[in-house]
mmCIF file of C-alpha atoms and ligand atoms in Angstrom:
data_model
loop_
_atom_site.group_PDB
_atom_site.id
_atom_site.type_symbol
_atom_site.label_atom_id
_atom_site.label_comp_id
_atom_site.label_asym_id
_atom_site.label_seq_id
_atom_site.Cartn_x
_atom_site.Cartn_y
_atom_site.Cartn_z
ATOM 1 C CA UNK A 197 22.089 136.519 96.384
ATOM 2 C CA UNK A 198 21.161 138.444 99.515
ATOM 3 C CA UNK A 199 19.503 141.802 99.009
ATOM 4 C CA UNK A 200 18.847 144.235 101.848
ATOM 5 C CA UNK A 201 15.719 146.325 101.780
ATOM 6 C CA UNK A 202 15.776 149.480 103.846
ATOM 7 C CA UNK A 203 12.807 149.007 106.173
ATOM 8 C CA UNK A 204 12.477 152.290 108.036
ATOM 9 C CA UNK A 205 9.221 153.236 106.296
ATOM 10 C CA UNK A 206 7.416 152.819 102.977
ATOM 11 C CA UNK A 207 6.762 149.896 100.676
ATOM 12 C CA UNK A 208 9.638 147.670 101.751
ATOM 13 C CA UNK A 209 7.596 144.443 102.019
ATOM 14 C CA UNK A 210 6.443 144.764 98.426
ATOM 15 C CA UNK A 211 10.054 145.125 97.317
ATOM 16 C CA UNK A 212 10.950 142.003 99.276
ATOM 17 C CA UNK A 213 8.195 140.058 97.552
ATOM 18 C CA UNK A 214 9.288 141.227 94.118
ATOM 19 C CA UNK A 215 12.929 140.377 94.808
ATOM 20 C CA UNK A 216 12.022 136.984 96.250
ATOM 21 C CA UNK A 217 9.872 136.191 93.209
ATOM 22 C CA UNK A 218 13.042 136.825 91.184
ATOM 23 C CA UNK A 219 14.831 134.208 93.281
ATOM 24 C CA UNK A 220 16.824 136.475 95.606
ATOM 25 C CA UNK A 221 16.932 136.267 99.378
ATOM 26 C CA UNK A 222 16.090 139.458 101.229
ATOM 27 C CA UNK A 223 16.722 141.033 104.605
ATOM 28 C CA UNK A 224 15.034 144.038 106.196
ATOM 29 C CA UNK A 225 17.577 146.650 107.201
ATOM 30 C CA UNK A 226 17.055 148.861 110.231
ATOM 31 C CA UNK A 227 20.405 148.557 111.987
ATOM 32 C CA UNK A 228 23.951 149.064 110.709
ATOM 33 C CA UNK A 229 24.885 145.432 111.393
ATOM 34 C CA UNK A 230 22.031 144.287 109.135
ATOM 35 C CA UNK A 231 24.079 145.677 106.245
ATOM 36 C CA UNK A 232 26.751 143.029 106.796
ATOM 37 C CA UNK A 233 27.126 140.570 103.963
ATOM 38 C CA UNK A 234 24.581 142.133 101.620
ATOM 39 C CA UNK A 235 25.115 141.906 97.875
ATOM 40 C CA UNK A 236 22.983 145.004 97.265
ATOM 41 C CA UNK A 237 20.487 147.360 98.872
ATOM 42 C CA UNK A 238 17.042 148.541 97.810
ATOM 43 C CA UNK A 239 15.694 151.857 99.087
ATOM 44 C CA UNK A 240 11.901 151.982 98.780
ATOM 45 C CA UNK A 241 9.464 154.833 98.367
ATOM 46 C CA UNK A 242 8.111 156.717 101.333
ATOM 47 C CA UNK A 243 8.776 160.289 102.351
ATOM 48 C CA UNK A 244 12.305 161.413 101.711
ATOM 49 C CA UNK A 245 12.634 164.004 104.496
ATOM 50 C CA UNK A 246 11.407 161.451 107.044
ATOM 51 C CA UNK A 247 13.602 158.768 105.541
ATOM 52 C CA UNK A 248 16.639 161.049 105.678
ATOM 53 C CA UNK A 249 15.957 161.805 109.308
ATOM 54 C CA UNK A 250 15.452 158.134 110.173
ATOM 55 C CA UNK A 251 18.642 157.166 108.325
ATOM 56 C CA UNK A 252 20.539 159.491 110.634
ATOM 57 C CA UNK A 253 18.651 158.523 113.796
ATOM 58 C CA UNK A 254 19.296 154.845 113.086
ATOM 59 C CA UNK A 255 22.990 155.511 112.276
ATOM 60 C CA UNK A 256 22.591 154.153 108.769
ATOM 61 C CA UNK A 257 23.522 157.189 106.648
ATOM 62 C CA UNK A 258 27.305 156.857 106.862
ATOM 63 C CA UNK A 259 27.518 153.026 106.745
ATOM 64 C CA UNK A 260 25.335 152.899 103.623
ATOM 65 C CA UNK A 261 27.357 155.660 101.932
ATOM 66 C CA UNK A 262 30.570 153.854 102.759
ATOM 67 C CA UNK A 263 29.404 150.480 101.431
ATOM 68 C CA UNK A 264 27.900 152.038 98.307
ATOM 69 C CA UNK A 265 31.101 153.939 97.565
ATOM 70 C CA UNK A 266 33.039 150.718 98.078
ATOM 71 C CA UNK A 267 30.989 148.911 95.428
ATOM 72 C CA UNK A 268 27.579 147.895 96.787
ATOM 73 C CA UNK A 269 24.825 148.277 94.175
ATOM 74 C CA UNK A 270 21.791 150.319 95.249
ATOM 75 C CA UNK A 271 18.323 150.524 93.689
ATOM 76 C CA UNK A 272 16.196 153.481 94.812
ATOM 77 C CA UNK A 273 12.541 153.955 93.949
ATOM 78 C CA UNK A 274 10.593 157.202 94.345
ATOM 79 C CA UNK A 275 11.717 158.592 97.737
ATOM 80 C CA UNK A 276 14.616 156.135 97.326
ATOM 81 C CA UNK A 277 15.551 157.928 94.101
ATOM 82 C CA UNK A 278 15.597 161.201 96.016
ATOM 83 C CA UNK A 279 17.868 159.649 98.651
ATOM 84 C CA UNK A 280 20.434 158.697 95.992
ATOM 85 C CA UNK A 281 20.554 162.120 94.335
ATOM 86 C CA UNK A 282 23.379 164.558 94.978
ATOM 87 C CA UNK A 283 21.089 167.542 94.430
ATOM 88 C CA UNK A 284 17.480 168.290 95.260
ATOM 89 C CA UNK A 285 15.931 171.384 93.755
ATOM 90 C CA UNK A 286 15.061 174.091 96.282
ATOM 91 C CA UNK A 287 16.106 171.967 99.193
ATOM 92 C CA UNK A 288 19.085 171.397 101.428
ATOM 93 C CA UNK A 289 17.801 168.125 102.834
ATOM 94 C CA UNK A 290 20.531 165.580 103.366
ATOM 95 C CA UNK A 291 20.748 162.521 101.113
ATOM 96 C CA UNK A 292 23.152 159.655 100.512
ATOM 97 C CA UNK A 293 24.443 161.702 97.557
ATOM 98 C CA UNK A 294 25.580 158.771 95.427
ATOM 99 C CA UNK A 295 24.388 159.764 91.940
ATOM 100 C CA UNK A 296 25.212 162.826 89.872
ATOM 101 C CA UNK A 297 21.605 163.789 89.322
ATOM 102 C CA UNK A 298 19.367 166.668 90.349
ATOM 103 C CA UNK A 299 15.783 165.864 91.280
ATOM 104 C CA UNK A 300 12.633 167.763 91.901
ATOM 105 C CA UNK A 301 10.280 166.381 94.534
ATOM 106 C CA UNK A 302 6.520 166.037 93.987
ATOM 107 C CA UNK A 303 7.328 167.171 90.503
ATOM 108 C CA UNK A 304 4.210 166.104 88.640
ATOM 109 C CA UNK A 305 2.049 168.556 90.596
ATOM 110 C CA UNK A 306 -0.093 168.107 93.655
ATOM 111 C CA UNK A 307 -3.341 167.762 91.707
ATOM 112 C CA UNK A 308 -2.167 164.532 90.146
ATOM 113 C CA UNK A 309 -0.980 162.772 93.245
ATOM 114 C CA UNK A 310 -0.846 159.409 91.596
ATOM 115 C CA UNK A 311 -1.264 157.969 88.128
ATOM 116 C CA UNK A 312 -0.279 155.031 85.973
ATOM 117 C CA UNK A 313 1.284 155.127 82.535
ATOM 118 C CA UNK A 314 2.808 152.753 80.044
ATOM 119 C CA UNK A 315 6.478 153.553 79.659
ATOM 120 C CA UNK A 316 8.499 152.743 76.606
ATOM 121 C CA UNK A 317 11.552 150.853 77.862
ATOM 122 C CA UNK A 318 12.825 148.780 74.928
ATOM 123 C CA UNK A 319 15.843 147.590 76.942
ATOM 124 C CA UNK A 320 13.378 145.639 79.132
ATOM 125 C CA UNK A 321 11.615 144.030 76.186
ATOM 126 C CA UNK A 322 8.888 144.807 73.689
ATOM 127 C CA UNK A 323 5.935 145.062 76.062
ATOM 128 C CA UNK A 324 5.489 148.543 77.557
ATOM 129 C CA UNK A 325 6.187 148.857 81.253
ATOM 130 C CA UNK A 326 3.180 149.836 83.383
ATOM 131 C CA UNK A 327 4.517 152.378 85.875
ATOM 132 C CA UNK A 328 2.741 153.561 89.035
ATOM 133 C CA UNK A 329 3.646 157.097 90.103
ATOM 134 C CA UNK A 330 2.758 158.337 93.610
ATOM 135 C CA UNK A 331 3.671 161.929 94.470
ATOM 136 C CA UNK A 332 6.669 161.184 92.363
ATOM 137 C CA UNK A 333 9.849 163.119 91.751
ATOM 138 C CA UNK A 334 11.573 163.368 88.414
ATOM 139 C CA UNK A 335 15.155 163.951 87.424
ATOM 140 C CA UNK A 336 15.876 167.456 86.209
ATOM 141 C CA UNK A 337 19.588 167.141 85.424
ATOM 142 C CA UNK A 338 22.066 164.336 84.839
ATOM 143 C CA UNK A 339 25.845 164.234 84.488
ATOM 144 C CA UNK A 340 27.604 162.587 81.552
ATOM 145 C CA UNK A 341 28.101 159.341 83.401
ATOM 146 C CA UNK A 342 24.389 158.875 84.000
ATOM 147 C CA UNK A 343 22.433 156.746 81.569
ATOM 148 C CA UNK A 344 18.835 157.863 81.031
ATOM 149 C CA UNK A 345 16.667 154.718 80.928
ATOM 150 C CA UNK A 346 13.136 156.096 80.625
ATOM 151 C CA UNK A 347 11.238 159.314 80.162
ATOM 152 C CA UNK A 348 7.622 160.263 80.619
ATOM 153 C CA UNK A 349 6.455 163.533 79.015
ATOM 154 C CA UNK A 350 10.127 164.270 78.317
ATOM 155 C CA UNK A 351 10.925 164.023 82.033
ATOM 156 C CA UNK A 352 13.568 161.550 83.145
ATOM 157 C CA UNK A 353 11.967 158.903 85.366
ATOM 158 C CA UNK A 354 14.509 156.079 85.340
ATOM 159 C CA UNK A 355 18.300 156.261 85.238
ATOM 160 C CA UNK A 356 21.477 154.383 86.003
ATOM 161 C CA UNK A 357 24.964 155.401 86.992
ATOM 162 C CA UNK A 358 27.111 152.295 87.148
ATOM 163 C CA UNK A 359 25.858 150.158 90.027
ATOM 164 C CA UNK A 360 23.198 152.688 91.051
ATOM 165 C CA UNK A 361 19.701 152.411 89.579
ATOM 166 C CA UNK A 362 16.753 154.726 90.252
ATOM 167 C CA UNK A 363 13.095 154.873 89.246
ATOM 168 C CA UNK A 364 10.645 157.681 90.026
ATOM 169 C CA UNK A 365 7.809 155.154 90.025
ATOM 170 C CA UNK A 366 6.983 152.018 92.043
ATOM 171 C CA UNK A 367 8.055 148.776 90.338
ATOM 172 C CA UNK A 368 7.208 146.887 93.552
ATOM 173 C CA UNK A 369 3.490 147.695 93.218
ATOM 174 C CA UNK A 370 2.899 145.753 90.009
ATOM 175 C CA UNK A 371 3.478 142.153 88.945
ATOM 176 C CA UNK A 372 5.997 143.204 86.334
ATOM 177 C CA UNK A 373 9.319 141.985 87.687
ATOM 178 C CA UNK A 374 11.446 143.166 84.785
ATOM 179 C CA UNK A 375 13.062 146.097 86.552
ATOM 180 C CA UNK A 376 13.936 144.110 89.684
ATOM 181 C CA UNK A 377 15.269 141.370 87.430
ATOM 182 C CA UNK A 378 17.341 143.899 85.501
ATOM 183 C CA UNK A 379 18.840 145.156 88.766
ATOM 184 C CA UNK A 380 19.658 141.631 89.972
ATOM 185 C CA UNK A 381 20.894 140.192 86.683
ATOM 186 C CA UNK A 382 22.564 143.117 85.015
ATOM 187 C CA UNK A 383 23.819 145.148 87.951
ATOM 188 C CA UNK A 384 24.207 143.022 91.091
ATOM 189 C CA UNK A 385 25.388 139.890 89.284
ATOM 190 C CA UNK A 386 28.156 141.765 87.520
ATOM 191 C CA UNK A 387 29.368 143.154 90.811
ATOM 192 C CA UNK A 388 29.732 139.860 92.717
HETATM 193 N N1 LIG B 529 6.797 162.638 97.643
HETATM 194 C C1 LIG B 529 7.747 161.817 98.327
HETATM 195 C C2 LIG B 529 9.006 162.597 98.649
HETATM 196 O O1 LIG B 529 9.219 163.635 98.127
HETATM 197 C C3 LIG B 529 8.075 160.585 97.510
HETATM 198 C C4 LIG B 529 6.823 159.783 97.288
HETATM 199 C C5 LIG B 529 7.011 158.309 97.203
HETATM 200 O O2 LIG B 529 8.044 157.758 97.546
HETATM 201 N N2 LIG B 529 5.951 157.630 96.817
HETATM 202 O O3 LIG B 529 9.776 162.184 99.448
#
């Protein structure tokens, strides 16, 4: 299984390590041709306005949209979640617009830039999932087709729409591989 990790900015190396620990091969993606032959793509955290701009500058916006619409699974974390959303509250910034969700950026308030919490995600197993949030967004609205996978303080922080998976937190910054494994085993595997 070959998984691309968008490597324009942000925590892409950590995602590669997590994916490789799960047994997948990875490839950093900075050029359109580096999308060739991928089984899936991971979009890391970072800064979504910068990432959006870089996606356009590097001519990646349209090729990624096209592949994703044609069936490529995509996992977006934090800024990556924002990039997958069709709507961003109070913003017209361009995204890949793949999921029927509305998000709010920096939604937990500027005072609490980062924090860690134990999330209840029974579909990943009994042990709570330690989630690291860094200037995180949350999901404010979802369409019928979107499955809500986790909430924190009632706010939606993890969701899935078919082959698209998003988390408001950073699964690549802990040793818990369950979310990466879920993406590979339950989403990517079923697609190929
Ligand atoms: N605050 C960033 C944004 O709005 C996301 C932060 C992150 O990816 N850690 O783009």
